[in-house]
Amino acid sequence: MLGDSGDVDENQGTNAPRDPVGVTVSSFEAEFDYNSPTYLDMIDRSLLNLGNNVRLKRAIEKARRGEPVVIAFIGGSITHGAGAAPIHLQSYAYHSYEHFKKMFAPMDSDAVQLIKAGVGGTPSQLGVIRYERDVLRDGSVQPDIVIIEFAVNDADDETRGNCYESLVLKALASGNEPAVILLFSVFKNDWNLQDRLAPVGFHYDLPMVSMKDALVEQFQKTKDEGGVITKEQYFHDIYHPTNVGHRIMADALGNLFRVTDRTNLDQKEDELTDLPIIGNDYVNVKLLDRKNGEQIAQIESGSFCLIDTELQMTEMDDHDYGTPLFPNNWMYVPGETAGDKGFELHLRCSRLILIFKDSDSDKFGTAHIKVDGELVKEADPHQVNWTHCHAMLLFSNKEVGKHVIEIDMAPGQKDKQFTILGFGYVD
């Protein structure tokens, strides 16, 4: 996803009503009817697959008993809340969390915890690496429900669904057996990757919610013909929903919660014994960065010895402040370090993903990556041209072996900067 805006819609005038936190609300937003029969029909169409309900019903019953329940979201900028204002209170993730509390934990809503881990411009190729840190919080959190939203981000997934299915399986395999829900958002041009990713959900009989199924057909209709909302009303820009759009996404998830609650308990849960439909090669991927690198590998940082603090930020959970992503990094700045030696990593692994910083600054330049002495990739931080985290697959082998990874500035780029944010490796 190429944008990460959280600005208020341009059409919201200064005389429009304001919500309780003082954010301007458009007249359309204030008057939108979330209870009309046509709206409810649209929401019903979002339910792509009810799936096996054992895990989700378990979470619902925990909430009813007043026990702690964690509902977690991982995805791209739509999960981050882009297009919503304020982003921390109007995102679909926050609304869904509020829906779940009101439905099932009205007497003790404080027992329900929100984990929101959306990062703009990133595919499941990065999400599967972030899962342990950003969702499980390095083992300190065990979500009861995990919503995965990468349907409009995974065009940039070099593994073409392998990382997505690996992420799904990583979440499903957690010791506390969380309910895993697949959410398919959609772009303004009616595009997403549902055709590639939904078969994963059907394969494991997971609950799935599709905004494409709910919205696209009705976008073509007038109000008299059954149209509920136009593209201009639903989308903040060509990628992200407005406040109303985010609320519609949350209502679609709320509908899944409601239907699941009213459905008889399935006799048993499907066991994770089926062979993967795309691949599971990255289920055990781990993050390596400056924080833990010396414990895992031999690292010679060379002239990549500084730390970059100008990083992509994201509002996690219900926070109104940004959290810097991958702060434990290695940065090269010309003239700031003695010597001219590149970064060198010695690591035993079978698969390796480099995470580096994209930037719109002309101070940043291209780096060359060698694996075992052979030039394999060129990392250009201006390929997308805005500050965010870029995941690049360096190699994927069936067997574990010891590898030497060398990163240095490309010829003619020594006067430029480059930041290695970290690595995802499978050992």
Tab-separated table of C-alpha atoms in Angstrom:
chain	number	residue	atom	x	y	z
A	1	MET	CA	0.000	0.000	0.000
A	2	LEU	CA	1.555	3.238	-1.102
A	3	GLY	CA	0.010	5.728	1.298
A	4	ASP	CA	-0.324	6.123	5.035
A	5	SER	CA	-2.434	9.225	5.492
A	6	GLY	CA	-4.505	9.695	8.601
A	7	ASP	CA	-5.797	13.137	7.662
A	8	VAL	CA	-9.395	14.218	8.038
A	9	ASP	CA	-11.367	14.022	4.768
A	10	GLU	CA	-10.937	17.145	2.630
A	11	ASN	CA	-14.734	17.441	2.345
A	12	GLN	CA	-15.220	17.933	6.063
A	13	GLY	CA	-15.969	21.625	6.522
A	14	THR	CA	-15.320	23.742	9.587
A	15	ASN	CA	-19.044	24.002	10.368
A	16	ALA	CA	-19.557	20.241	10.415
A	17	PRO	CA	-20.418	18.556	13.745
A	18	ARG	CA	-17.645	17.252	15.964
A	19	ASP	CA	-17.287	13.966	17.743
A	20	PRO	CA	-16.503	13.750	21.502
A	21	VAL	CA	-12.736	14.114	20.982
A	22	GLY	CA	-13.133	17.260	18.913
A	23	VAL	CA	-12.479	15.843	15.451
A	24	THR	CA	-14.588	17.329	12.676
A	25	VAL	CA	-17.293	14.947	11.451
A	26	SER	CA	-18.731	15.228	7.944
A	27	SER	CA	-22.482	15.668	7.583
A	28	PHE	CA	-22.553	12.375	5.655
A	29	GLU	CA	-20.787	10.607	8.503
A	30	ALA	CA	-23.177	12.067	11.066
A	31	GLU	CA	-26.284	11.077	9.081
A	32	PHE	CA	-25.229	7.674	7.749
A	33	ASP	CA	-27.824	5.001	8.586
A	34	TYR	CA	-26.109	1.922	10.004
A	35	ASN	CA	-29.446	0.196	10.669
A	36	SER	CA	-31.222	0.345	7.310
A	37	PRO	CA	-32.251	-2.998	5.743
A	38	THR	CA	-30.031	-2.375	2.711
A	39	TYR	CA	-27.056	-1.653	4.971
A	40	LEU	CA	-27.614	-4.826	6.973
A	41	ASP	CA	-27.932	-6.835	3.744
A	42	MET	CA	-24.607	-5.391	2.586
A	43	ILE	CA	-22.966	-6.394	5.863
A	44	ASP	CA	-24.397	-9.912	5.542
A	45	ARG	CA	-22.692	-10.260	2.145
A	46	SER	CA	-19.307	-9.668	3.788
A	47	LEU	CA	-19.407	-13.072	5.515
A	48	LEU	CA	-17.349	-15.129	3.074
A	49	ASN	CA	-16.964	-18.157	5.361
A	50	LEU	CA	-18.247	-18.792	8.869
A	51	GLY	CA	-15.596	-21.446	9.355
A	52	ASN	CA	-15.115	-23.781	12.262
A	53	ASN	CA	-16.441	-21.875	15.267
A	54	VAL	CA	-14.820	-23.698	18.191
A	55	ARG	CA	-12.014	-21.209	18.834
A	56	LEU	CA	-14.080	-18.064	18.326
A	57	LYS	CA	-16.892	-19.328	20.545
A	58	ARG	CA	-14.304	-20.119	23.213
A	59	ALA	CA	-13.120	-16.489	23.162
A	60	ILE	CA	-16.706	-15.218	23.303
A	61	GLU	CA	-17.495	-17.367	26.335
A	62	LYS	CA	-14.323	-16.207	28.081
A	63	ALA	CA	-15.466	-12.630	27.656
A	64	ARG	CA	-18.928	-13.433	28.997
A	65	ARG	CA	-17.358	-14.957	32.111
A	66	GLY	CA	-15.392	-11.771	32.673
A	67	GLU	CA	-12.063	-13.454	31.955
A	68	PRO	CA	-9.305	-11.538	30.131
A	69	VAL	CA	-9.622	-11.682	26.342
A	70	VAL	CA	-7.077	-10.271	23.866
A	71	ILE	CA	-8.215	-9.341	20.360
A	72	ALA	CA	-5.284	-8.700	18.003
A	73	PHE	CA	-5.004	-7.241	14.507
A	74	ILE	CA	-2.072	-7.458	12.117
A	75	GLY	CA	-1.971	-6.003	8.627
A	76	GLY	CA	-1.062	-2.971	6.525
A	77	SER	CA	-2.017	0.685	6.674
A	78	ILE	CA	-5.771	-0.011	6.764
A	79	THR	CA	-5.196	-1.957	9.979
A	80	HIS	CA	-2.977	0.887	11.142
A	81	GLY	CA	-6.058	3.085	10.637
A	82	ALA	CA	-5.007	5.205	7.661
A	83	GLY	CA	-7.868	7.357	6.420
A	84	ALA	CA	-9.502	7.462	9.855
A	85	ALA	CA	-9.428	10.487	12.124
A	86	PRO	CA	-8.474	10.295	14.896
A	87	ILE	CA	-6.569	7.259	13.792
A	88	HIS	CA	-6.413	5.607	17.223
A	89	LEU	CA	-10.172	5.788	17.892
A	90	GLN	CA	-11.758	5.545	14.425
A	91	SER	CA	-9.840	2.651	12.863
A	92	TYR	CA	-11.777	-0.500	12.028
A	93	ALA	CA	-9.605	-2.347	14.558
A	94	TYR	CA	-10.657	-0.061	17.419
A	95	HIS	CA	-14.325	-0.166	16.394
A	96	SER	CA	-14.218	-3.978	16.174
A	97	TYR	CA	-12.684	-4.162	19.629
A	98	GLU	CA	-15.471	-1.884	20.925
A	99	HIS	CA	-18.119	-4.039	19.207
A	100	PHE	CA	-16.737	-7.194	20.810
A	101	LYS	CA	-16.735	-5.610	24.271
A	102	LYS	CA	-20.318	-4.345	23.980
A	103	MET	CA	-21.573	-7.674	22.672
A	104	PHE	CA	-19.900	-10.019	25.098
A	105	ALA	CA	-18.281	-8.170	28.021
A	106	PRO	CA	-20.625	-5.284	28.897
A	107	MET	CA	-20.131	-5.665	32.647
A	108	ASP	CA	-16.342	-5.934	32.592
A	109	SER	CA	-15.130	-4.406	29.336
A	110	ASP	CA	-11.726	-3.632	30.873
A	111	ALA	CA	-10.994	-7.350	30.678
A	112	VAL	CA	-10.818	-7.099	26.872
A	113	GLN	CA	-7.460	-5.914	25.521
A	114	LEU	CA	-6.706	-4.515	22.064
A	115	ILE	CA	-3.511	-5.326	20.200
A	116	LYS	CA	-3.257	-3.374	16.941
A	117	ALA	CA	-0.176	-4.032	14.806
A	118	GLY	CA	-0.838	-2.496	11.406
A	119	VAL	CA	2.115	-1.091	9.443
A	120	GLY	CA	1.576	0.897	6.260
A	121	GLY	CA	3.089	-0.234	2.987
A	122	THR	CA	4.115	-3.691	4.194
A	123	PRO	CA	3.072	-7.213	3.110
A	124	SER	CA	2.723	-10.444	5.072
A	125	GLN	CA	6.372	-11.047	4.121
A	126	LEU	CA	7.166	-8.532	6.855
A	127	GLY	CA	4.113	-9.335	8.973
A	128	VAL	CA	5.220	-12.907	9.615
A	129	ILE	CA	8.549	-11.560	10.917
A	130	ARG	CA	6.820	-8.965	13.102
A	131	TYR	CA	4.279	-11.367	14.613
A	132	GLU	CA	6.330	-12.451	17.643
A	133	ARG	CA	7.341	-8.880	18.487
A	134	ASP	CA	4.290	-6.823	17.567
A	135	VAL	CA	1.406	-9.212	18.312
A	136	LEU	CA	2.755	-11.648	20.915
A	137	ARG	CA	4.928	-8.864	22.388
A	138	ASP	CA	7.839	-11.276	22.663
A	139	GLY	CA	5.795	-13.878	24.521
A	140	SER	CA	4.090	-11.578	27.025
A	141	VAL	CA	0.693	-11.657	25.264
A	142	GLN	CA	-1.457	-14.582	24.099
A	143	PRO	CA	-4.240	-13.335	21.820
A	144	ASP	CA	-7.596	-15.116	21.909
A	145	ILE	CA	-8.564	-13.714	18.507
A	146	VAL	CA	-6.202	-12.755	15.662
A	147	ILE	CA	-7.480	-10.827	12.615
A	148	ILE	CA	-5.115	-10.904	9.625
A	149	GLU	CA	-5.513	-8.207	6.919
A	150	PHE	CA	-3.053	-8.286	4.012
A	151	ALA	CA	-5.378	-8.636	0.993
A	152	VAL	CA	-4.338	-5.308	-0.545
A	153	ASN	CA	-0.693	-5.359	0.538
A	154	ASP	CA	0.523	-8.724	-0.666
A	155	ALA	CA	1.156	-7.833	-4.287
A	156	ASP	CA	4.684	-7.115	-2.988
A	157	ASP	CA	5.011	-10.505	-1.257
A	158	GLU	CA	7.891	-12.166	-3.122
A	159	THR	CA	6.815	-15.563	-1.779
A	160	ARG	CA	3.381	-15.242	-3.455
A	161	GLY	CA	1.359	-16.452	-0.503
A	162	ASN	CA	3.899	-18.644	1.282
A	163	CYS	CA	4.523	-15.981	3.941
A	164	TYR	CA	0.760	-15.355	4.236
A	165	GLU	CA	-0.059	-19.008	4.845
A	166	SER	CA	2.951	-19.251	7.160
A	167	LEU	CA	1.595	-16.308	9.179
A	168	VAL	CA	-1.834	-17.933	9.379
A	169	LEU	CA	-0.283	-21.199	10.580
A	170	LYS	CA	2.009	-19.398	13.037
A	171	ALA	CA	-1.050	-17.783	14.626
A	172	LEU	CA	-3.106	-20.992	14.599
A	173	ALA	CA	-0.280	-22.990	16.183
A	174	SER	CA	0.042	-20.733	19.241
A	175	GLY	CA	-0.236	-22.705	22.467
A	176	ASN	CA	-3.478	-21.056	23.586
A	177	GLU	CA	-5.164	-21.865	20.239
A	178	PRO	CA	-6.543	-18.460	19.195
A	179	ALA	CA	-9.340	-17.952	16.708
A	180	VAL	CA	-7.805	-16.750	13.434
A	181	ILE	CA	-9.974	-14.573	11.171
A	182	LEU	CA	-8.992	-13.552	7.641
A	183	LEU	CA	-10.130	-10.084	6.576
A	184	PHE	CA	-10.047	-9.011	2.923
A	185	SER	CA	-10.078	-5.241	2.451
A	186	VAL	CA	-10.373	-3.700	-1.025
A	187	PHE	CA	-8.996	-0.767	-3.037
A	188	LYS	CA	-11.071	1.872	-4.777
A	189	ASN	CA	-10.438	0.159	-8.138
A	190	ASP	CA	-12.199	-2.976	-6.735
A	191	TRP	CA	-8.902	-4.893	-6.496
A	192	ASN	CA	-7.571	-7.201	-3.836
A	193	LEU	CA	-5.805	-10.571	-3.616
A	194	GLN	CA	-8.772	-12.521	-2.280
A	195	ASP	CA	-8.530	-15.069	-5.105
A	196	ARG	CA	-4.994	-15.958	-3.964
A	197	LEU	CA	-5.510	-15.773	-0.210
A	198	ALA	CA	-9.065	-16.987	0.467
A	199	PRO	CA	-8.173	-20.594	-0.537
A	200	VAL	CA	-5.882	-20.613	2.518
A	201	GLY	CA	-8.881	-19.816	4.719
A	202	PHE	CA	-11.093	-22.420	3.068
A	203	HIS	CA	-8.281	-24.977	3.391
A	204	TYR	CA	-8.217	-24.577	7.189
A	205	ASP	CA	-11.953	-23.723	7.468
A	206	LEU	CA	-11.308	-20.304	8.983
A	207	PRO	CA	-13.790	-17.462	9.456
A	208	MET	CA	-13.370	-14.980	6.594
A	209	VAL	CA	-14.800	-11.512	6.008
A	210	SER	CA	-14.649	-9.867	2.574
A	211	MET	CA	-15.164	-6.158	2.022
A	212	LYS	CA	-14.934	-6.816	-1.699
A	213	ASP	CA	-17.943	-9.135	-1.541
A	214	ALA	CA	-19.871	-6.622	0.553
A	215	LEU	CA	-19.110	-3.459	-1.380
A	216	VAL	CA	-18.179	-3.834	-5.024
A	217	GLU	CA	-21.519	-4.904	-6.455
A	218	GLN	CA	-23.472	-2.229	-4.572
A	219	PHE	CA	-20.972	0.460	-5.670
A	220	GLN	CA	-22.509	0.105	-9.156
A	221	LYS	CA	-26.057	0.796	-7.937
A	222	THR	CA	-27.969	3.970	-7.204
A	223	LYS	CA	-29.692	4.352	-3.857
A	224	ASP	CA	-33.025	3.403	-5.450
A	225	GLU	CA	-31.422	0.257	-6.869
A	226	GLY	CA	-30.097	-0.817	-3.467
A	227	GLY	CA	-26.828	1.082	-3.331
A	228	VAL	CA	-25.780	1.876	0.216
A	229	ILE	CA	-22.593	3.910	-0.103
A	230	THR	CA	-20.564	5.335	-2.995
A	231	LYS	CA	-16.846	4.910	-3.513
A	232	GLU	CA	-16.349	8.614	-2.781
A	233	GLN	CA	-18.093	8.170	0.573
A	234	TYR	CA	-16.341	4.930	1.505
A	235	PHE	CA	-12.779	5.811	0.458
A	236	HIS	CA	-10.609	8.568	1.916
A	237	ASP	CA	-8.254	8.136	-1.054
A	238	ILE	CA	-7.704	5.365	-3.599
A	239	TYR	CA	-6.474	2.985	-0.884
A	240	HIS	CA	-7.899	3.754	2.543
A	241	PRO	CA	-11.423	3.960	4.004
A	242	THR	CA	-12.976	7.063	5.549
A	243	ASN	CA	-14.283	6.994	9.113
A	244	VAL	CA	-17.512	5.540	7.728
A	245	GLY	CA	-15.539	2.986	5.719
A	246	HIS	CA	-13.630	1.873	8.800
A	247	ARG	CA	-16.910	1.571	10.713
A	248	ILE	CA	-18.360	-0.597	7.921
A	249	MET	CA	-15.337	-2.901	8.130
A	250	ALA	CA	-15.849	-3.172	11.886
A	251	ASP	CA	-19.552	-3.894	11.439
A	252	ALA	CA	-18.646	-6.710	9.062
A	253	LEU	CA	-16.429	-8.249	11.740
A	254	GLY	CA	-19.141	-7.612	14.327
A	255	ASN	CA	-21.562	-9.520	12.106
A	256	LEU	CA	-19.170	-12.490	12.128
A	257	PHE	CA	-19.027	-12.323	15.944
A	258	ARG	CA	-22.826	-12.165	16.162
A	259	VAL	CA	-23.523	-14.999	13.718
A	260	THR	CA	-20.894	-17.188	15.379
A	261	ASP	CA	-22.449	-16.576	18.784
A	262	ARG	CA	-25.874	-17.638	17.498
A	263	THR	CA	-24.611	-20.752	15.722
A	264	ASN	CA	-24.449	-24.152	17.394
A	265	LEU	CA	-20.983	-25.185	18.548
A	266	ASP	CA	-19.154	-27.300	16.003
A	267	GLN	CA	-18.497	-30.831	17.197
A	268	LYS	CA	-14.746	-30.575	16.937
A	269	GLU	CA	-11.988	-28.323	15.761
A	270	ASP	CA	-10.111	-29.191	12.592
A	271	GLU	CA	-6.599	-30.404	13.365
A	272	LEU	CA	-3.688	-28.738	11.587
A	273	THR	CA	-2.615	-31.913	9.818
A	274	ASP	CA	-3.302	-30.937	6.197
A	275	LEU	CA	-0.419	-30.141	3.901
A	276	PRO	CA	-0.171	-26.407	3.152
A	277	ILE	CA	-1.998	-25.216	0.064
A	278	ILE	CA	0.703	-22.649	-0.850
A	279	GLY	CA	3.539	-23.171	1.622
A	280	ASN	CA	4.593	-23.077	5.277
A	281	ASP	CA	8.291	-22.344	4.845
A	282	TYR	CA	8.244	-19.221	7.046
A	283	VAL	CA	6.223	-20.423	10.045
A	284	ASN	CA	9.358	-20.427	12.196
A	285	VAL	CA	10.886	-17.198	10.879
A	286	LYS	CA	12.578	-15.072	13.557
A	287	LEU	CA	13.679	-11.465	13.749
A	288	LEU	CA	17.382	-10.691	13.960
A	289	ASP	CA	18.397	-7.094	14.695
A	290	ARG	CA	20.981	-5.151	16.678
A	291	LYS	CA	19.224	-6.090	19.935
A	292	ASN	CA	19.697	-9.859	19.625
A	293	GLY	CA	22.059	-10.246	16.679
A	294	GLU	CA	25.264	-10.959	18.585
A	295	GLN	CA	23.542	-13.858	20.391
A	296	ILE	CA	22.485	-15.474	17.106
A	297	ALA	CA	25.159	-14.755	14.540
A	298	GLN	CA	28.641	-13.404	13.946
A	299	ILE	CA	28.244	-9.779	12.915
A	300	GLU	CA	30.846	-7.302	11.764
A	301	SER	CA	28.959	-4.046	11.358
A	302	GLY	CA	31.927	-2.213	9.808
A	303	SER	CA	30.920	1.285	8.755
A	304	PHE	CA	27.237	0.399	9.352
A	305	CYS	CA	27.696	1.190	13.021
A	306	LEU	CA	25.289	4.069	13.658
A	307	ILE	CA	21.611	3.861	14.655
A	308	ASP	CA	18.895	5.469	12.533
A	309	THR	CA	16.239	7.253	14.612
A	310	GLU	CA	14.219	8.727	11.724
A	311	LEU	CA	12.012	5.685	11.205
A	312	GLN	CA	8.539	4.759	10.067
A	313	MET	CA	6.112	5.287	12.932
A	314	THR	CA	2.811	3.579	13.648
A	315	GLU	CA	0.116	4.115	16.258
A	316	MET	CA	-0.040	0.748	17.998
A	317	ASP	CA	-3.058	-0.538	19.933
A	318	ASP	CA	-5.212	2.445	21.000
A	319	HIS	CA	-2.259	4.835	21.313
A	320	ASP	CA	-2.459	8.334	19.874
A	321	TYR	CA	1.343	8.473	19.512
A	322	GLY	CA	3.605	6.773	17.013
A	323	THR	CA	5.961	3.926	17.854
A	324	PRO	CA	9.202	3.767	15.823
A	325	LEU	CA	9.574	0.519	13.901
A	326	PHE	CA	12.861	-1.421	13.976
A	327	PRO	CA	14.805	0.968	16.223
A	328	ASN	CA	17.569	-1.621	16.748
A	329	ASN	CA	19.143	-1.095	13.356
A	330	TRP	CA	22.485	-0.568	11.639
A	331	MET	CA	23.017	2.667	9.703
A	332	TYR	CA	25.729	3.787	7.327
A	333	VAL	CA	26.399	7.534	7.097
A	334	PRO	CA	29.350	8.632	4.930
A	335	GLY	CA	32.082	10.431	6.836
A	336	GLU	CA	30.626	9.557	10.245
A	337	THR	CA	32.667	6.414	10.855
A	338	ALA	CA	36.295	5.458	10.541
A	339	GLY	CA	37.189	3.003	7.799
A	340	ASP	CA	35.232	1.858	4.774
A	341	LYS	CA	34.305	-1.731	5.585
A	342	GLY	CA	30.799	-2.963	4.766
A	343	PHE	CA	28.362	-4.902	6.935
A	344	GLU	CA	29.011	-8.641	7.253
A	345	LEU	CA	26.694	-11.291	8.711
A	346	HIS	CA	27.649	-14.941	9.282
A	347	LEU	CA	24.507	-16.986	9.940
A	348	ARG	CA	23.254	-20.571	9.742
A	349	CYS	CA	19.826	-20.559	8.135
A	350	SER	CA	17.788	-21.881	5.232
A	351	ARG	CA	15.873	-18.716	4.323
A	352	LEU	CA	16.720	-15.073	4.816
A	353	ILE	CA	14.801	-11.824	4.367
A	354	LEU	CA	16.510	-8.438	4.583
A	355	ILE	CA	14.536	-5.538	6.080
A	356	PHE	CA	15.830	-2.125	5.053
A	357	LYS	CA	14.610	1.448	5.176
A	358	ASP	CA	12.951	3.077	2.197
A	359	SER	CA	13.250	6.859	2.113
A	360	ASP	CA	12.269	9.868	0.034
A	361	SER	CA	15.462	11.671	1.059
A	362	ASP	CA	18.167	12.116	-1.570
A	363	LYS	CA	20.667	11.452	1.221
A	364	PHE	CA	19.911	7.726	0.892
A	365	GLY	CA	21.408	5.530	-1.787
A	366	THR	CA	21.491	2.003	-3.147
A	367	ALA	CA	23.278	-0.903	-1.468
A	368	HIS	CA	24.569	-4.154	-2.943
A	369	ILE	CA	23.938	-7.450	-1.156
A	370	LYS	CA	26.225	-10.418	-1.648
A	371	VAL	CA	25.479	-13.938	-0.402
A	372	ASP	CA	28.490	-16.241	-0.146
A	373	GLY	CA	30.502	-13.888	-2.337
A	374	GLU	CA	27.918	-13.565	-5.106
A	375	LEU	CA	25.947	-10.378	-5.783
A	376	VAL	CA	22.277	-11.377	-5.411
A	377	LYS	CA	20.261	-8.206	-4.849
A	378	GLU	CA	20.362	-4.434	-5.137
A	379	ALA	CA	18.468	-2.599	-2.392
A	380	ASP	CA	17.152	0.726	-3.681
A	381	PRO	CA	15.535	2.828	-0.909
A	382	HIS	CA	13.827	5.015	-3.535
A	383	GLN	CA	11.877	2.217	-5.169
A	384	VAL	CA	8.743	3.363	-3.326
A	385	ASN	CA	10.174	6.696	-2.169
A	386	TRP	CA	8.690	7.230	1.277
A	387	THR	CA	9.981	6.319	4.713
A	388	HIS	CA	8.873	2.804	5.489
A	389	CYS	CA	10.102	-0.747	6.074
A	390	HIS	CA	11.011	-2.801	3.004
A	391	ALA	CA	11.277	-6.588	3.134
A	392	MET	CA	13.454	-8.250	0.475
A	393	LEU	CA	13.947	-12.004	0.083
A	394	LEU	CA	17.653	-12.807	-0.250
A	395	PHE	CA	17.408	-16.591	-0.575
A	396	SER	CA	15.145	-19.536	0.153
A	397	ASN	CA	16.784	-22.960	0.432
A	398	LYS	CA	15.440	-26.303	1.586
A	399	GLU	CA	18.511	-27.077	3.666
A	400	VAL	CA	20.097	-25.121	6.502
A	401	GLY	CA	23.606	-23.959	5.801
A	402	LYS	CA	26.132	-21.402	6.935
A	403	HIS	CA	26.037	-18.252	4.835
A	404	VAL	CA	27.975	-15.014	4.651
A	405	ILE	CA	25.939	-11.918	3.801
A	406	GLU	CA	27.817	-8.773	2.810
A	407	ILE	CA	26.100	-5.402	2.471
A	408	ASP	CA	27.890	-2.343	1.136
A	409	MET	CA	27.052	0.752	-0.837
A	410	ALA	CA	26.812	0.267	-4.580
A	411	PRO	CA	29.525	1.783	-6.795
A	412	GLY	CA	29.103	5.533	-6.932
A	413	GLN	CA	26.860	5.506	-3.818
A	414	LYS	CA	29.492	5.779	-1.068
A	415	ASP	CA	28.402	9.352	-0.384
A	416	LYS	CA	24.873	8.176	0.435
A	417	GLN	CA	23.241	6.695	3.556
A	418	PHE	CA	21.640	3.288	4.047
A	419	THR	CA	19.870	1.624	6.980
A	420	ILE	CA	19.650	-2.111	7.651
A	421	LEU	CA	16.574	-2.482	9.867
A	422	GLY	CA	16.995	-6.189	10.518
A	423	PHE	CA	16.589	-9.679	9.082
A	424	GLY	CA	14.021	-12.439	9.136
A	425	TYR	CA	15.675	-15.862	9.185
A	426	VAL	CA	14.583	-19.477	9.287
A	427	ASP	CA	17.059	-21.770	11.027
